[in-house]
Coordinates of C-alpha atoms in Angstrom, one line a residue:
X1 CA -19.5 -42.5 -91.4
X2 CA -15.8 -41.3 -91.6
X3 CA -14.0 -39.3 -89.5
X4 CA -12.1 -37.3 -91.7
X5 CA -15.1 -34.9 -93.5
X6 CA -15.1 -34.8 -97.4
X7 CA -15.8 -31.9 -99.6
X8 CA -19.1 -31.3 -99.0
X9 CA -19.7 -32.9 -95.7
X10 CA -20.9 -30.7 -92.8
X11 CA -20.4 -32.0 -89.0
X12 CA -23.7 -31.4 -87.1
X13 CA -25.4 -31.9 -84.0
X14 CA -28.3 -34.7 -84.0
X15 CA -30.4 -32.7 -82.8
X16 CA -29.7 -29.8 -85.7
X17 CA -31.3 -32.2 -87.9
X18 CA -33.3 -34.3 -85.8
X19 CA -36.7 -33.5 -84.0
X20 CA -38.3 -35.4 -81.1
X21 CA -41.7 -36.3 -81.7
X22 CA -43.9 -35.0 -78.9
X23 CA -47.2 -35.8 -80.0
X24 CA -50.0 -37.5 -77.9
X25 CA -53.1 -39.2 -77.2
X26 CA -55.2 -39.1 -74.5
X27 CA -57.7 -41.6 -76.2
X28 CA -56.4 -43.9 -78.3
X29 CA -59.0 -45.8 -79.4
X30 CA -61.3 -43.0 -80.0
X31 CA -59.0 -41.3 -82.1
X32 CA -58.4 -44.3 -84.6
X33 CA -55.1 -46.0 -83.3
X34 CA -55.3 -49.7 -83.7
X35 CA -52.2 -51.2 -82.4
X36 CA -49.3 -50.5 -79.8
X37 CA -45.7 -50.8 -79.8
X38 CA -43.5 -51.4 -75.8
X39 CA -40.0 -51.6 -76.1
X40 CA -40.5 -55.4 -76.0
X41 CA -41.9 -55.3 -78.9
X42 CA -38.9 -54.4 -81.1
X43 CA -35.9 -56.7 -81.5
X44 CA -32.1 -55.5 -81.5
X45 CA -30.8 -54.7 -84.9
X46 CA -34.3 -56.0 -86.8
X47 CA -35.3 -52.5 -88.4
X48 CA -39.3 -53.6 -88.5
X49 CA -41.6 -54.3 -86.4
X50 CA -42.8 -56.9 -86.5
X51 CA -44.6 -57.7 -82.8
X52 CA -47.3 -55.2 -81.3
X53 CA -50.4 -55.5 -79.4
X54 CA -54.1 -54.1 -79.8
X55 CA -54.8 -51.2 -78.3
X56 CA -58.4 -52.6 -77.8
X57 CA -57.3 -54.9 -75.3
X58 CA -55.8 -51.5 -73.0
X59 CA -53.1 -49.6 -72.8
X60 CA -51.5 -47.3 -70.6
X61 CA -49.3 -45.7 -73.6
X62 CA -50.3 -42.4 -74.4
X63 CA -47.2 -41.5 -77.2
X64 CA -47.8 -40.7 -80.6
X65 CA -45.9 -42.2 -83.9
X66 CA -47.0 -42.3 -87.8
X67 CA -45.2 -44.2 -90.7
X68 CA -42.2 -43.6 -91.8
X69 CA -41.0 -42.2 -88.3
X70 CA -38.5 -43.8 -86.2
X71 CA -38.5 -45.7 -83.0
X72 CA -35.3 -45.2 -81.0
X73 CA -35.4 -47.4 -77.3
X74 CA -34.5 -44.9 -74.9
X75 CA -34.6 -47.9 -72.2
X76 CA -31.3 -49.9 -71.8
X77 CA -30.2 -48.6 -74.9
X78 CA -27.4 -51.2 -75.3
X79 CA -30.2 -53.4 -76.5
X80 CA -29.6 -51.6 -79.5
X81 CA -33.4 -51.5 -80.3
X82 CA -34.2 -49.2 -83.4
X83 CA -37.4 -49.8 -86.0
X84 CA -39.1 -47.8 -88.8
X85 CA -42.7 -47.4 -87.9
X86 CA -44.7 -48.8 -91.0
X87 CA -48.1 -47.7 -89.7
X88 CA -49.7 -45.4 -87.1
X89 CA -49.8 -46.0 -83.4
X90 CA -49.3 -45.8 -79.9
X91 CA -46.2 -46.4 -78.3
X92 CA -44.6 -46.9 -74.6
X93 CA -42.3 -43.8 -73.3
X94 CA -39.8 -46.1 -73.1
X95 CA -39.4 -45.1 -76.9
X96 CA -38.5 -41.9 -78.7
X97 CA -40.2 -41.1 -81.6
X98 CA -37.9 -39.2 -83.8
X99 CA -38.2 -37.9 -88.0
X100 CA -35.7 -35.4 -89.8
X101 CA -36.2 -31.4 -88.8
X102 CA -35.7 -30.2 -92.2
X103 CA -34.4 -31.2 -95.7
X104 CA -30.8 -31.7 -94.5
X105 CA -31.3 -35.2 -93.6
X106 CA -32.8 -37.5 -95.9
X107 CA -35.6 -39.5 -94.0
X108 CA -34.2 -42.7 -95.5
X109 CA -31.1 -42.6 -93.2
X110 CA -32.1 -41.2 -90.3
X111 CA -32.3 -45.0 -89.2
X112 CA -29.4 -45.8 -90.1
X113 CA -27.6 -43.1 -88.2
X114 CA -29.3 -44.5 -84.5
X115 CA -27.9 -48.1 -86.0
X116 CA -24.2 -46.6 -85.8
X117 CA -22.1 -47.9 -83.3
X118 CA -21.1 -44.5 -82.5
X119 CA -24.5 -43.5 -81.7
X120 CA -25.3 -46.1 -79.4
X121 CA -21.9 -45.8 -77.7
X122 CA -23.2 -41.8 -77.0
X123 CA -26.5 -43.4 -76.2
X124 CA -25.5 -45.8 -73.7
X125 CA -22.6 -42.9 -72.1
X126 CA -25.0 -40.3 -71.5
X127 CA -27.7 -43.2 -69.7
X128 CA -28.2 -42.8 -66.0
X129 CA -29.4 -45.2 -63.8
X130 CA -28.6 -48.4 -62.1
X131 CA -31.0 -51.1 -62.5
X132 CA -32.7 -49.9 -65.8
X133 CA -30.6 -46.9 -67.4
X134 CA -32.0 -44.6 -69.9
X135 CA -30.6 -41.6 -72.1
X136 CA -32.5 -38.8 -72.7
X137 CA -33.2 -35.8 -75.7
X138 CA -30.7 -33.4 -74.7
X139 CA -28.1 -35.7 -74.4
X140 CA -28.6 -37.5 -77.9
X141 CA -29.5 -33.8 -78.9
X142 CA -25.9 -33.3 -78.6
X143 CA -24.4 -36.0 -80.5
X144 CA -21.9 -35.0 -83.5
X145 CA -21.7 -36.6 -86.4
X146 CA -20.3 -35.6 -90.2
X147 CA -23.1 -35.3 -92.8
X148 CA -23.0 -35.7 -96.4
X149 CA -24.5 -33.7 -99.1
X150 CA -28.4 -35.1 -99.8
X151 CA -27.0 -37.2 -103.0
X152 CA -24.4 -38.9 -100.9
X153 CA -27.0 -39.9 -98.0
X154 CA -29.3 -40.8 -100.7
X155 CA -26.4 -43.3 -102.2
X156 CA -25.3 -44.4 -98.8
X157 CA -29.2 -45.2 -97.7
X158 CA -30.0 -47.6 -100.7
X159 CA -26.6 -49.3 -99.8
X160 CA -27.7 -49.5 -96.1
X161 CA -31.3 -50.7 -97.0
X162 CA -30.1 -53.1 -99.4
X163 CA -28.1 -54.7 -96.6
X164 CA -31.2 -54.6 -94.3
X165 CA -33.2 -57.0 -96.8
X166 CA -30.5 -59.6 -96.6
X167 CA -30.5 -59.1 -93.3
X168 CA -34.3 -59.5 -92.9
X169 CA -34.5 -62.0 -94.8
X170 CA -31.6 -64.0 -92.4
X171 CA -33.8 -63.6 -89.6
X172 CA -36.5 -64.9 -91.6
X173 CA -34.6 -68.4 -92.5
X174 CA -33.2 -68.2 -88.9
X175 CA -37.4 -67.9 -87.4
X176 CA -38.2 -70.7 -89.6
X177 CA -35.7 -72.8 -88.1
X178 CA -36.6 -71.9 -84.9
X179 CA -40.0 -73.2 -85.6
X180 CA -38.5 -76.4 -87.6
X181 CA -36.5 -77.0 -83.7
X182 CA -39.9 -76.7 -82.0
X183 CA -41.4 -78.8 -84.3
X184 CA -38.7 -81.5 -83.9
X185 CA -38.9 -81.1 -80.3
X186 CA -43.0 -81.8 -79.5
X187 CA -42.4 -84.8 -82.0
X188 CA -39.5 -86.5 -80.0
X189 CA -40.9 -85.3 -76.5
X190 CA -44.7 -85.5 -77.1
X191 CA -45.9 -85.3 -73.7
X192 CA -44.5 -84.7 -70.1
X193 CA -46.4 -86.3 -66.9
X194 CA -45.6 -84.8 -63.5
X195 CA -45.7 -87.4 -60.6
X196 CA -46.9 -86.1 -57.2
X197 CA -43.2 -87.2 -55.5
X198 CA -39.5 -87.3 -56.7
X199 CA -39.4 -89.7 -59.4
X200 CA -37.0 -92.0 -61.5
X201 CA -35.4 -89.4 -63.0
X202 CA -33.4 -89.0 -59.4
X203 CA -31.2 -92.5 -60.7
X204 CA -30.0 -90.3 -64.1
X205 CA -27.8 -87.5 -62.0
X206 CA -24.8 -87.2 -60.0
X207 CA -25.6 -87.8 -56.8
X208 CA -27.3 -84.9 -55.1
X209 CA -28.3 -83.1 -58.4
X210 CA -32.1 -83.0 -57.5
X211 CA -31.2 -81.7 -53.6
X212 CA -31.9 -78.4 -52.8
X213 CA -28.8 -76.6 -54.0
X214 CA -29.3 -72.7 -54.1
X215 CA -26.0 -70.9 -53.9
X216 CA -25.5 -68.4 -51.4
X217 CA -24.8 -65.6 -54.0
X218 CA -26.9 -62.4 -53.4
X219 CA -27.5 -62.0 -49.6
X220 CA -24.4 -63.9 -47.9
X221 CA -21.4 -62.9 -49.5
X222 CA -20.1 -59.0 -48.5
X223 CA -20.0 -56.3 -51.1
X224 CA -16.1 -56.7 -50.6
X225 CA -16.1 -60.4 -52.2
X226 CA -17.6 -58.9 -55.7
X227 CA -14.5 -57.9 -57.7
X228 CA -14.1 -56.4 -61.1
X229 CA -12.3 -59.5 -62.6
X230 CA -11.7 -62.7 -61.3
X231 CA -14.6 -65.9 -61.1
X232 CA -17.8 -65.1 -63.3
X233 CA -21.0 -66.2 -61.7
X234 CA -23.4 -67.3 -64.3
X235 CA -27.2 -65.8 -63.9
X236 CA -30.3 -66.4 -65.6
X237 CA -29.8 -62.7 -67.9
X238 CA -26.5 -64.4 -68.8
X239 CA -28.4 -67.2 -70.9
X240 CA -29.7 -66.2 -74.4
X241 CA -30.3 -68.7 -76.9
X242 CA -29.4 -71.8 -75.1
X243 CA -26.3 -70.2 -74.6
X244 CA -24.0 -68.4 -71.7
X245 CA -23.3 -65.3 -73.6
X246 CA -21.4 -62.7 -71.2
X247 CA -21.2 -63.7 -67.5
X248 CA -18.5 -62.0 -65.6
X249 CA -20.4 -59.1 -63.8
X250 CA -20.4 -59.0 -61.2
X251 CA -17.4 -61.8 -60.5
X252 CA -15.9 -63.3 -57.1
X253 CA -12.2 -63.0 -56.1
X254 CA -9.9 -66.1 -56.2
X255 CA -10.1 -66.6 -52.4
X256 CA -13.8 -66.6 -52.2
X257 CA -14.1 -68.6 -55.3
X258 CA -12.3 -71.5 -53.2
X259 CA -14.9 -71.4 -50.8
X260 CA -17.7 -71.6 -53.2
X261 CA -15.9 -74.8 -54.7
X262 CA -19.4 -76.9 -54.9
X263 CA -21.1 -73.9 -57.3
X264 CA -18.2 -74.5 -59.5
X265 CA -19.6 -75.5 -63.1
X266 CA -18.0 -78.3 -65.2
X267 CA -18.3 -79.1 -69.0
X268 CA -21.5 -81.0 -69.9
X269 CA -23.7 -79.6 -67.0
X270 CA -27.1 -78.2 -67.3
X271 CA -28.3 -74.8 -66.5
X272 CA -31.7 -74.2 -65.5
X273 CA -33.2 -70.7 -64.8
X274 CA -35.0 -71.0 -61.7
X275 CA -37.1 -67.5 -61.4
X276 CA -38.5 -65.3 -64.2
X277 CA -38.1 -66.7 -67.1
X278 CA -38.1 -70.5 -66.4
X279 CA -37.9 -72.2 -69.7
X280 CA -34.3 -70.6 -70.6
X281 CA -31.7 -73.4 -70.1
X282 CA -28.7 -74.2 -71.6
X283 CA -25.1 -76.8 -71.7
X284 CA -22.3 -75.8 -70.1
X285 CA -18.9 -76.0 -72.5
X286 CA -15.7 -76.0 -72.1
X287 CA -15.0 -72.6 -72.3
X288 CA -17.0 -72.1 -68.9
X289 CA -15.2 -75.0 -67.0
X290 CA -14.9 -73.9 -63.5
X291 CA -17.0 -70.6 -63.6
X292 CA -20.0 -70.3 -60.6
X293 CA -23.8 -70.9 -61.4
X294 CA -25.0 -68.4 -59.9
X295 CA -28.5 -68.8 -56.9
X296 CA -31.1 -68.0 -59.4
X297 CA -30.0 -71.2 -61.8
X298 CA -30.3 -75.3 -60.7
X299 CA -27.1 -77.1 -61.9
X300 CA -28.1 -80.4 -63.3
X301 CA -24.7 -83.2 -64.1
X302 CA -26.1 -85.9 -65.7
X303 CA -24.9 -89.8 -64.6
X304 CA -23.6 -90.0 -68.5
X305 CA -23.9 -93.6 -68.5
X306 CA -27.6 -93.5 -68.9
X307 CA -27.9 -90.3 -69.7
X308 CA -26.7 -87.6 -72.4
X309 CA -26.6 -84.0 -71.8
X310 CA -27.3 -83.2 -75.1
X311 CA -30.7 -85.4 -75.0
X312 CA -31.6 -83.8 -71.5
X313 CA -31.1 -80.0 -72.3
X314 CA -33.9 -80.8 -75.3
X315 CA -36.2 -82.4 -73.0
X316 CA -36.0 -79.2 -71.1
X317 CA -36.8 -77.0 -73.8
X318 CA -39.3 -79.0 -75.3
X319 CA -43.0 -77.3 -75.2
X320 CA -44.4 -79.6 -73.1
X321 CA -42.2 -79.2 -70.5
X322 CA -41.7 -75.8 -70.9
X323 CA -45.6 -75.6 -69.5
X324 CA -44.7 -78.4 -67.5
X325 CA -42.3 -76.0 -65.0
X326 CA -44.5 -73.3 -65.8
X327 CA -47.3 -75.1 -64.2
X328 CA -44.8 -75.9 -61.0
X329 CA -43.8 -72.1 -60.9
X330 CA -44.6 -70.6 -57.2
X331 CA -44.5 -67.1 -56.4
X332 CA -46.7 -63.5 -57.5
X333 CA -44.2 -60.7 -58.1
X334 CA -41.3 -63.5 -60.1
X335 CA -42.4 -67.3 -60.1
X336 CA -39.7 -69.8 -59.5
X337 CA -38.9 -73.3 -59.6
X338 CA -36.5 -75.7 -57.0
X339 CA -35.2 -79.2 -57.6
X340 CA -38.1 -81.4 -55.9
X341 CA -40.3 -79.6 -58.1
X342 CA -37.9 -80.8 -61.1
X343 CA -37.8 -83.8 -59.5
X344 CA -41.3 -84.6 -60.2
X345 CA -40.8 -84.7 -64.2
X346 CA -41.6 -88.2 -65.5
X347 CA -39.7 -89.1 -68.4
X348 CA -39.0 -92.2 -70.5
X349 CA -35.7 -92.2 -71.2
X350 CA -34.3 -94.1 -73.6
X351 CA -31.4 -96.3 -74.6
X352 CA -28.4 -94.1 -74.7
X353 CA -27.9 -95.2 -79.1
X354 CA -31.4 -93.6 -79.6
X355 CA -30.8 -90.4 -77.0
X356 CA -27.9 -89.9 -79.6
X357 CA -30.2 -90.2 -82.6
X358 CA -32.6 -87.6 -81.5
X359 CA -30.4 -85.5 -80.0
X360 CA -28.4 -85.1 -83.0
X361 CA -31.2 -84.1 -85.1
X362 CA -31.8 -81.1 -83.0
X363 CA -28.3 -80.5 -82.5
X364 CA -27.8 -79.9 -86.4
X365 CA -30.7 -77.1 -86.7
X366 CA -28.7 -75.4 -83.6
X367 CA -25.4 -75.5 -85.6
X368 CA -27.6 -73.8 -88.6
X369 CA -28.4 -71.1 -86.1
X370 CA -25.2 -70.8 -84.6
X371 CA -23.9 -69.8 -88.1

């Protein structure tokens, strides 16, 4: 949307042209809803949705939408989580339901607008709360932005939902190679065994790898060691993808970072989440030499004479040993793992020609998702 308003163009609160559906349902199964949306449901920047559950296994939601009305994640909105409802439902009040208010807005852009960055930059400003922030209706009510006459929005909507198909139909190619990856994995790691003891894999790490290593990050270290800027400690919610994608809050300061030497991270190691989600790994590069894995991660540094990185970050994200860990998992409220438990992994580890073989196989479908 420009800045500078055209002939024709009107600048107007969101909430001028916007209503917040209210409506609700006490019972939803007895009044004919079938499926239910949680914010988990809907994935940043993917306009459909394409993930629910049945409300005829329970649900606790109680919020009304029909098709054709937005979805707008009120939760964490930097998540950036937005979808066109396609069908009638129930949804989590984590979500707003919102549609136009009259025949200024055309109901073919109203999406579009909660895509803007400038919306979600007013979404994500006017959010309170630590731990899980959330925005709320009189704050987005209050959001200005310029609106063009109904031909204009019509143009600028069929441009915008032309763009989404390509875009859908990316993240279609880029699911299918996700399954192609999982595929390639259960066929060069077919099964994992567990031993009841510490087993041979002990002989393919750095010395001490497999010892109990967890950092003292959390608990030890004063609120006065956390700076701004300075050392990033990597955490589990800093992996996505099999990637470190924006450690760096909170960091250490240069003094305490010296102190912490042995949590320092070098290129080639192995990050393993250690509670919640489990199965999230990833390789350390270059870029992240020296940065501090953080108490919720195990640091694995392969003996790279028998052993590749590369070959042992896909044995960890292989299904089977994904259920494998799973399985070794101990705790209620947030399940976690420690090296012994690692330890116990059996696997048959070949000559380091073939490791390269099979690894790059898998390395060339993540380069295709990388793109």
């Amino acid at each position: 949307m420009p800045d500078n308003l055209k002939k024709g163009w009107s600048r107007v609160a969101f909430g001028e042209v916007v209503r917040l559906c209210r409506e609700r349902s006490g019972d939803p199964a007895a009044d004919g809803f079938e499926r239910y949306v949680g914010l988990d449901h809907l994935e940043p920047g993917d306009l459909k949705i394409r993930r629910w559950g049945n409300v005829a296994d329970g649900t606790t939601f109680t919020n009304v939408f029909r098709a054709g009305q937005v979805l707008f994640g009120k939760r964490r909105a930097y998540q950036r989580k937005v979808a066109v409802a396609n069908f009638d439902g129930i949804c989590s009040g984590d979500i707003y339901v919102f549609e136009p208010k009259n025949d200024k807005l055309l109901p073919e852009l109203l999406p579009f607008i909660c895509q803007t960055d400038d919306f979600f930059g007013h979404a994500v400003g006017t959010s309170a709360g630590s731990l899980s922030p959330r925005t709320n209706w009189d704050s987005l009510a209050s959001y200005e932005f310029p609106l063009p006459p109904i031909e204009e929005q019509r143009r600028i909507a069929s441009i915008c939902t032309q763009y989404d198909c390509c875009q859908a139909a990316t993240l279609l190619a880029l699911n299918k190679l996700k399954l192609l990856k999982k595929s390639v994995l259960s066929s060069v790691f077919p099964s994992v065994t567990c031993g009841k003891s510490s087993t041979q894999l002990q002989q393919y790490f750095d010395a001490g790898t497999l010892e109990m290593q967890t950092g003292p990050f959390g608990t030890v270290l004063s609120a006065k060691e956390y700076t701004e800027h300075g050392w990033p400690i990597v955490n589990p919610t800093d992996i996505t993808d099999g990637q470190i994608k924006h450690a760096g809050n909170p960091c250490i300061s240069e003094e305490t970072a010296k102190r912490l030497v042995h949590y320092r991270m070098l290129e080639g190691d192995i990050l393993l989440v250690r509670k919640g989600e489990i199965d999230k790994s990833c390789i350390v590069k270059s870029a992240h030499n020296g940065w501090l894995v953080g108490s919720d991660c195990i640091r694995l540094r392969c003996n790279r004479t028998a052993l590749l990185p590369a070959y042992m970050l896909y044995f960890l994200q292989s299904p089977g040993t994904s259920r494998a860990l799973s399985s070794f998992a101990q705790g209620t409220v947030m399940p976690g793992l420690n090296e012994k438990m690692l330890a116990r992994l059996e696997l048959n580890i070949p000559n380091l020609k073939e490791q390269h073989s099979q690894a790059h196989k898998l390395i060339e479908i993540d380069q295709q998702l990388e793109r």
